[in-house]
Short mmCIF file of C-alpha atoms in Angstrom, two decimals:
data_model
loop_
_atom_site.label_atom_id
_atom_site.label_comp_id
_atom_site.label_asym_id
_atom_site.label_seq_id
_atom_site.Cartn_x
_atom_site.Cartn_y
_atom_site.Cartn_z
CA UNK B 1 104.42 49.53 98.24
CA UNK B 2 107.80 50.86 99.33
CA UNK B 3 110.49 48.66 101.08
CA UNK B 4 111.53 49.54 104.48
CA UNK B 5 115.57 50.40 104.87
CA UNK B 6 117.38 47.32 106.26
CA UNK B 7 120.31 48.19 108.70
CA UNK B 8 122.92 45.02 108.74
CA UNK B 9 123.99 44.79 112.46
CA UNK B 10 127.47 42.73 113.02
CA UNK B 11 127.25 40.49 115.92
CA UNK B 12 130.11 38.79 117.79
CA UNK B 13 130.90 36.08 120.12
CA UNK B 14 131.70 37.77 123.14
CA UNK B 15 128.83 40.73 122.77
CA UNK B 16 126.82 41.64 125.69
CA UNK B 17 123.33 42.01 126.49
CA UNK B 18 124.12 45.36 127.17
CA UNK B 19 126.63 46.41 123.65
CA UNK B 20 123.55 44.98 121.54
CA UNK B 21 121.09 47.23 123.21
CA UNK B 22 122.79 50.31 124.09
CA UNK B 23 126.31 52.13 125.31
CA UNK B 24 127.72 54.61 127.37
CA UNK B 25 129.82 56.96 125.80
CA UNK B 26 130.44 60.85 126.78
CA UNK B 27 129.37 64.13 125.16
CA UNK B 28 131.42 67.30 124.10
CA UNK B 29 132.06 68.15 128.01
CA UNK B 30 133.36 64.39 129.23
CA UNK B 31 129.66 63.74 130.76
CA UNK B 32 128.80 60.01 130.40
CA UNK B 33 125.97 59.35 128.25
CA UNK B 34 123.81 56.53 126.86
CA UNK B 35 123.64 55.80 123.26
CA UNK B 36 120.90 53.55 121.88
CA UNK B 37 123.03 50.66 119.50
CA UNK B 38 122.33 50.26 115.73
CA UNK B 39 119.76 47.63 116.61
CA UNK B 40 118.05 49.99 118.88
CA UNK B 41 118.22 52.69 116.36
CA UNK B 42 116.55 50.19 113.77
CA UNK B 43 113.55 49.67 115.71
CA UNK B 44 112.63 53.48 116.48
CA UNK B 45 113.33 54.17 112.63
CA UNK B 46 111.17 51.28 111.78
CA UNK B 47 113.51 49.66 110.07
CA UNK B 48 114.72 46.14 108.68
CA UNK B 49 117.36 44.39 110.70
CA UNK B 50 119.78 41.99 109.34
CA UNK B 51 121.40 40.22 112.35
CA UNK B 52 124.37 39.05 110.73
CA UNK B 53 126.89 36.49 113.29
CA UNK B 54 123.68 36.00 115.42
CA UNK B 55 124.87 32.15 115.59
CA UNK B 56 127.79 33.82 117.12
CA UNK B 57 125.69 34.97 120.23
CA UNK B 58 125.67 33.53 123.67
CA UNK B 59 122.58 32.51 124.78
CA UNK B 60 122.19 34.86 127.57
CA UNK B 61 123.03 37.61 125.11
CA UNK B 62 120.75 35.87 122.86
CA UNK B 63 117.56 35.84 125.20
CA UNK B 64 117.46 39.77 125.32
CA UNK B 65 116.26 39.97 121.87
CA UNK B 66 112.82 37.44 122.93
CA UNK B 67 110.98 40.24 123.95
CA UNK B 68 111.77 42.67 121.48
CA UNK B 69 110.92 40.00 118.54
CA UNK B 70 107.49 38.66 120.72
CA UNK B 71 106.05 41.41 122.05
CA UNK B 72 107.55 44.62 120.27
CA UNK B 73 109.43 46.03 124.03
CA UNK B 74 112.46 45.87 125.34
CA UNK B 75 113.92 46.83 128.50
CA UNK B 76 117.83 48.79 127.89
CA UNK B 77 119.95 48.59 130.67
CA UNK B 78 120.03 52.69 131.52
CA UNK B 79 115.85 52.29 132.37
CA UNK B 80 115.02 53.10 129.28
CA UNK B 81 111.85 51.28 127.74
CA UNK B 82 111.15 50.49 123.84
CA UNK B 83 107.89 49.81 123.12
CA UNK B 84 105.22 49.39 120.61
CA UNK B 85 103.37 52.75 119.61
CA UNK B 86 100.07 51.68 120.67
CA UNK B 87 101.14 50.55 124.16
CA UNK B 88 103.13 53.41 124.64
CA UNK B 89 99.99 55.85 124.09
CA UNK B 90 98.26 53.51 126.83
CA UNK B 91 101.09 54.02 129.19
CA UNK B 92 101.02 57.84 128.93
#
């Protein structure tokens, strides 16, 4: 069996909902853009994620990662949805 990569993702105290999900940055010609975060990355690469600091959370930044662990979605802040494979095929 192979192992699946692991991507370490640094947590801090004062992180948002939002900075562990995704950010808004800007492209070559100064538009805004959204930029899924490493942890967001992780999940559509199927990787591992180490969590390390996530003692360091608040628990409101905390709660956004329930669904993601529970039921494999996530809403991101821009309207964006991760999901599962299989219930994204159903949804399409």
């Amino acid at each position: 069996p192979h192992a699946r990569p692991a991507r370490t993702v640094h947590l801090y105290k004062y992180m948002s909902a939002r900075d562990l999900l995704i950010r808004r940055t800007t492209n070559r010609n100064g538009d805004t853009i959204w930029e899924p975060a490493p942890l967001v990355r992780a999940a559509l690469h199927g990787e591992v994620v180490v969590l390390d600091g996530i003692h360091r959370l608040l628990p409101d930044t905390l709660s956004v990662l329930a669904p993601l662990l529970h039921d494999r979605m996530c809403a991101l802040p821009n309207g964006w949805r991760l999901m599962r494979r299989d219930r994204y095929l159903e949804a399409r």
